[in-house]
Amino acid sequence: MTEEILFRNTLVNWYLENCRPLPWRTTNDPYAIWVSEIILQQTRVNQGLAYYHRFISRFPDIQSLANASEELVLKTWEGLGYYSRARNMHATARFLVESHNGNFPEDFKELEKLKGIGKYTAAAIASIAFNKPVAVVDGNVLRFVSRYLGISQPIDSGKTINNISSHVNELISADSPGLFNQAMMEFGALQCVPVKPDCNKCPFANDCKAYKEEKVAVIPYKEKKTGVTARFFNYLVVQHYFNDFPGIVLRHRNHGDIWKHLYDFPLIETNKLLSIDQLRSHDEFMKLFDGSDPVTDVYPGSYRHLLTHRIIHARFFKILLGKNDSLRLPDGYISTNNPTHFPMPVLIKKFIEEQDLKTLLNLMP
């Protein structure tokens, strides 16, 4: 028995005994596999599972996703973050329906050309749905293989990733590539975990160079460090009457920034959070209210919201307008008495839930 066959047999046997019973593992439907892989790109399985069921329930096939509005897709995705994933899925669904009769291409290179589908997702779809022998190399696989081979070079360098990809492509089973890929990813997720893996229970311990050289704690090694930027958002929770009904002003984030195409409140971004007096004297505040003198208060406390490379510091100000006060809404701003109907960032959704929608709409007479 060759070393490659022994490796595959050991891996698959471990997988069959230890794998989690996840719904996308019981199908070769490329649409279901695609949805699961995109959700799990930046999301842990425990969190992503509920979103997967919700997404598949709302959009059971590629045609229903293509026919949906972007706003509904984003609302369904709400809370998962990295909203470009949802926008790209929507665009790809429409492209496949319009140009490929709703079918995914089977070829890895053709899959890779689709919007939002990189090498990792293309390999997953090609191998699991279409039985193509193309290796999936995600973070779990990189960690497992770098330890197994004792690779001390930076794991985030293109050269190292290519070397590992080449090695895994030599190992992959031509008969059951989908099973092999799922086993590799699951082994990294459950056994060869980032911190303190239980190497005594690892079936590859005798051949793992990192384990034999006592380097498990330092492999894989990452070279690049990404800085974190702090941003300061002063949100205006504007409550006013429109068409004789109380409502709240929302802003559609249609510019090239975080949370693109989601909704939040009118925003004044500064280099620090403002006081009420500083807010009321700010040029953007005076321009929005066009000479009116709204009642202004601040909601208790401030909020801190973590993104991948950003920390958002936010403060929310209550702005109450009477029926005779004027409000000049720029393009992209709307008034609504049901803000939760719209897709919005977790930060805004959390604020609305904490303050209670009815309280937000408790306007001045």
XYZ file of C-alpha atoms in Angstrom:
365
model
C 0.000 0.000 0.000
C 1.475 3.360 -1.054
C 1.852 6.282 1.350
C -0.854 8.242 -0.530
C -3.383 5.410 -0.305
C -2.617 4.860 3.385
C -3.121 8.583 4.042
C -6.462 8.608 2.194
C -7.731 5.480 3.933
C -6.770 6.769 7.378
C -8.390 10.126 6.691
C -11.640 8.737 5.281
C -11.992 6.189 8.093
C -11.578 8.971 10.655
C -14.153 11.069 8.797
C -16.757 8.327 8.613
C -16.463 7.832 12.385
C -16.319 11.482 13.462
C -17.987 13.752 10.893
C -20.874 16.011 11.843
C -24.266 15.222 10.223
C -24.642 18.436 8.205
C -27.415 18.824 5.599
C -25.170 19.797 2.684
C -23.264 16.539 3.112
C -26.237 14.456 2.072
C -26.594 15.991 -1.397
C -24.637 16.529 -4.583
C -26.842 19.463 -5.594
C -24.366 22.195 -6.667
C -26.752 24.944 -5.522
C -26.976 23.619 -1.939
C -23.219 23.020 -1.836
C -22.581 26.543 -3.157
C -24.861 28.142 -0.549
C -23.222 26.216 2.294
C -19.684 27.011 1.181
C -20.359 30.725 0.778
C -22.028 30.940 4.201
C -19.165 29.061 5.866
C -16.427 31.192 4.312
C -16.491 33.637 7.216
C -18.860 31.860 9.603
C -18.557 28.995 12.052
C -20.672 25.929 11.344
C -22.744 26.274 14.529
C -23.820 29.778 13.536
C -23.997 29.132 9.809
C -26.300 26.116 10.081
C -29.334 28.189 11.067
C -28.629 30.684 8.293
C -28.240 27.866 5.777
C -31.683 26.483 6.665
C -33.203 29.966 6.530
C -31.608 30.782 3.184
C -32.550 27.461 1.566
C -36.085 27.756 2.943
C -36.474 31.234 1.437
C -34.625 30.461 -1.802
C -34.854 26.683 -2.400
C -33.244 26.814 -5.846
C -31.221 29.079 -8.051
C -34.283 30.336 -9.935
C -35.952 31.609 -6.762
C -32.743 33.355 -5.714
C -32.363 34.969 -9.123
C -35.979 36.190 -9.072
C -35.689 37.771 -5.617
C -34.962 41.425 -4.976
C -31.537 42.292 -3.627
C -33.197 43.811 -0.586
C -34.887 40.503 0.276
C -31.619 38.613 -0.207
C -29.795 41.009 2.116
C -32.594 40.841 4.682
C -32.377 37.035 4.668
C -28.606 37.310 5.084
C -28.953 39.875 7.887
C -26.632 39.168 10.815
C -24.097 37.056 8.916
C -21.880 39.969 7.945
C -19.623 40.243 4.897
C -22.658 41.229 2.856
C -20.716 41.228 -0.400
C -21.106 37.440 -0.238
C -24.890 37.767 -0.525
C -24.686 40.394 -3.267
C -22.292 38.234 -5.273
C -24.507 35.159 -4.848
C -27.485 37.111 -6.101
C -25.549 38.366 -9.132
C -24.239 34.874 -9.928
C -27.693 33.332 -9.638
C -29.072 35.858 -12.109
C -26.154 35.287 -14.477
C -26.569 31.497 -14.429
C -30.316 31.732 -15.005
C -29.901 34.205 -17.848
C -26.862 32.607 -19.521
C -26.720 28.940 -18.460
C -30.364 27.952 -18.042
C -29.876 27.958 -14.271
C -27.133 25.319 -14.365
C -23.680 25.458 -12.803
C -20.743 24.657 -15.086
C -19.023 21.425 -14.105
C -15.501 22.547 -14.964
C -13.383 23.975 -12.132
C -11.974 26.806 -14.243
C -15.439 27.850 -15.423
C -16.773 27.787 -11.882
C -13.886 29.976 -10.760
C -14.958 32.668 -13.244
C -18.300 33.177 -11.511
C -18.674 36.227 -9.308
C -17.841 35.540 -5.670
C -16.517 32.043 -6.380
C -12.786 31.654 -5.851
C -10.569 28.583 -6.040
C -11.782 27.191 -2.735
C -15.519 27.320 -3.515
C -14.996 26.259 -7.138
C -13.068 23.192 -5.963
C -15.772 22.308 -3.430
C -18.555 22.474 -6.027
C -16.517 20.678 -8.704
C -15.460 17.823 -6.426
C -18.594 17.296 -4.326
C -21.261 17.978 -6.967
C -19.464 16.825 -10.121
C -16.840 14.359 -8.841
C -13.900 16.329 -10.239
C -10.511 15.585 -8.569
C -9.700 19.143 -7.510
C -8.457 19.744 -3.959
C -10.227 22.158 -1.609
C -7.633 24.127 0.341
C -9.226 26.229 3.074
C -7.792 27.403 6.391
C -8.466 24.046 8.021
C -6.636 22.164 5.285
C -3.712 24.609 5.308
C -3.293 24.152 9.053
C -3.509 20.341 8.929
C -1.116 19.911 5.999
C 1.396 22.512 7.200
C 1.680 20.638 10.513
C 1.758 17.231 8.863
C 4.601 18.308 6.556
C 6.281 20.544 9.161
C 6.120 23.666 6.990
C 7.696 26.589 8.840
C 7.307 29.133 6.016
C 4.544 31.753 6.410
C 1.201 30.117 5.755
C -0.203 33.360 4.355
C 2.296 33.582 1.502
C 1.184 32.683 -2.000
C 4.148 30.365 -2.487
C 3.328 28.309 0.612
C -0.354 28.072 -0.303
C 0.534 26.914 -3.826
C 2.945 24.299 -2.471
C 0.312 22.903 -0.108
C -2.327 22.954 -2.872
C -0.008 20.973 -5.144
C 0.626 18.422 -2.396
C -3.072 17.950 -1.623
C -3.900 17.630 -5.326
C -1.429 14.734 -5.458
C -3.145 13.077 -2.494
C -6.757 13.502 -3.597
C -8.731 10.447 -4.565
C -9.771 10.324 -8.204
C -12.655 8.007 -7.303
C -14.153 9.990 -4.399
C -12.733 13.520 -4.495
C -15.744 15.048 -2.752
C -15.469 12.653 0.177
C -11.727 13.291 0.415
C -12.177 17.080 0.419
C -14.890 17.013 3.055
C -12.739 14.734 5.196
C -9.739 17.071 4.916
C -11.813 20.117 5.934
C -13.524 18.268 8.772
C -10.242 16.928 10.128
C -8.877 20.458 10.411
C -12.104 21.709 11.945
C -12.477 18.982 14.604
C -9.102 17.306 15.176
C -6.213 19.503 13.988
C -7.658 22.625 15.611
C -5.776 25.936 15.911
C -5.035 25.832 19.644
C -4.070 22.799 21.740
C -5.130 19.971 19.410
C -5.353 16.569 21.069
C -2.432 15.024 19.225
C -2.566 11.872 21.338
C -5.821 10.978 19.578
C -4.629 11.951 16.105
C -4.364 9.025 13.665
C -1.528 10.870 11.861
C 0.597 11.542 14.962
C 3.302 9.042 14.023
C 3.900 10.778 10.688
C 3.210 14.406 11.659
C 6.474 16.375 11.545
C 5.165 19.230 13.688
C 4.183 16.760 16.413
C 7.457 14.831 16.285
C 9.484 18.067 16.355
C 7.261 19.631 19.067
C 6.256 22.509 16.811
C 2.477 22.091 16.822
C 2.038 25.309 18.825
C 4.032 27.410 16.301
C 2.817 25.889 13.030
C 1.225 27.322 11.005
C 3.051 30.637 11.135
C 1.507 33.833 9.765
C 3.725 36.695 8.708
C 1.323 39.444 7.747
C -0.301 41.598 10.396
C -3.383 43.620 9.509
C -3.947 46.876 11.362
C -7.265 47.751 12.959
C -8.884 51.110 12.186
C -11.151 52.909 14.629
C -14.143 54.794 13.217
C -16.572 57.032 15.098
C -20.246 57.116 14.060
C -22.674 59.681 15.444
C -26.108 58.377 14.488
C -29.177 60.598 14.261
C -32.349 58.717 15.164
C -34.695 61.196 13.505
C -38.332 60.772 14.543
C -40.873 62.885 12.675
C -44.280 62.871 11.035
C -44.757 62.053 7.372
C -48.245 61.812 5.885
C -49.587 62.386 9.417
C -47.941 59.181 10.666
C -44.921 58.897 12.951
C -41.805 57.527 11.365
C -38.034 57.183 11.494
C -35.527 58.266 8.878
C -33.262 55.591 7.419
C -30.354 55.967 5.053
C -29.616 53.529 2.228
C -25.888 52.824 2.224
C -25.330 52.762 -1.531
C -21.738 54.019 -1.570
C -18.517 52.031 -1.601
C -18.045 51.456 2.103
C -18.898 48.874 4.750
C -22.482 47.560 4.825
C -23.119 48.441 1.192
C -26.840 48.413 0.273
C -27.944 48.001 3.899
C -29.905 50.621 5.851
C -28.860 52.589 8.911
C -29.674 56.010 10.384
C -28.401 59.365 9.139
C -24.765 59.473 10.137
C -22.132 62.053 10.935
C -18.707 60.421 11.021
C -16.026 62.257 12.979
C -12.631 61.570 14.550
C -14.276 61.124 17.965
C -17.791 60.751 19.328
C -19.626 64.060 19.670
C -21.465 65.671 22.562
C -24.942 67.127 22.001
C -23.571 70.666 21.686
C -20.911 69.564 19.218
C -23.513 67.688 17.201
C -25.945 70.593 17.018
C -23.236 72.962 15.768
C -21.960 70.556 13.140
C -22.420 71.688 9.515
C -24.011 68.386 8.422
C -26.543 68.560 11.244
C -27.623 72.109 10.394
C -27.804 71.304 6.678
C -30.076 68.294 7.265
C -32.583 70.206 9.404
C -32.575 73.373 7.325
C -32.997 75.926 10.103
C -35.290 73.842 12.316
C -34.470 73.488 15.979
C -35.313 69.872 16.819
C -35.421 68.541 20.337
C -32.172 66.635 20.764
C -31.160 64.081 23.346
C -28.606 61.318 23.567
C -29.388 57.674 24.200
C -27.494 56.307 27.207
C -24.071 54.854 26.635
C -22.090 54.229 23.493
C -21.712 51.146 21.350
C -18.622 49.274 20.209
C -18.938 47.018 17.186
C -16.090 44.847 15.913
C -15.494 44.160 12.229
C -12.558 42.279 10.754
C -10.230 45.248 10.413
C -12.304 47.978 12.043
C -13.717 48.958 15.393
C -16.886 51.024 15.123
C -17.568 53.347 18.045
C -21.150 54.616 17.863
C -23.383 57.010 19.750
C -27.082 57.440 19.043
C -28.854 60.788 19.308
C -32.627 61.155 19.568
C -33.888 63.856 17.204
C -37.567 64.782 17.655
C -39.263 66.904 15.018
C -42.670 68.490 15.385
C -45.283 68.443 12.633
C -44.278 71.909 11.478
C -40.523 71.317 11.478
C -38.874 70.975 8.087
C -36.612 68.117 7.111
C -34.585 68.017 3.918
C -33.911 64.393 3.065
C -31.033 63.860 0.633
C -31.163 61.173 -2.038
C -31.026 57.713 -0.531
C -32.913 58.672 2.654
C -36.394 57.357 3.418
C -39.029 57.678 6.141
C -40.669 54.554 7.518
C -42.722 53.413 10.491
C -41.306 49.894 10.167
C -37.502 50.134 10.078
C -37.003 46.450 10.864
C -38.505 45.617 7.463
C -35.243 46.723 5.857
C -31.900 44.878 5.887
C -29.572 46.570 8.336
C -26.235 46.024 10.093
C -26.194 44.117 13.373
C -25.205 47.319 15.199
C -28.398 49.108 14.100
C -30.621 46.086 14.609
C -29.249 45.628 18.121
C -29.920 49.280 18.970
C -33.521 49.129 17.709
C -34.195 45.926 19.654
C -32.726 47.355 22.853
C -34.646 50.611 22.611
C -37.919 48.968 21.534
C -39.491 50.031 18.262
C -42.589 51.434 19.976
C -40.394 53.682 22.125
C -38.559 54.930 19.035
C -41.881 55.909 17.481
C -43.204 57.617 20.606
C -43.021 61.063 19.064
C -43.763 64.460 20.460
C -47.403 65.481 20.004
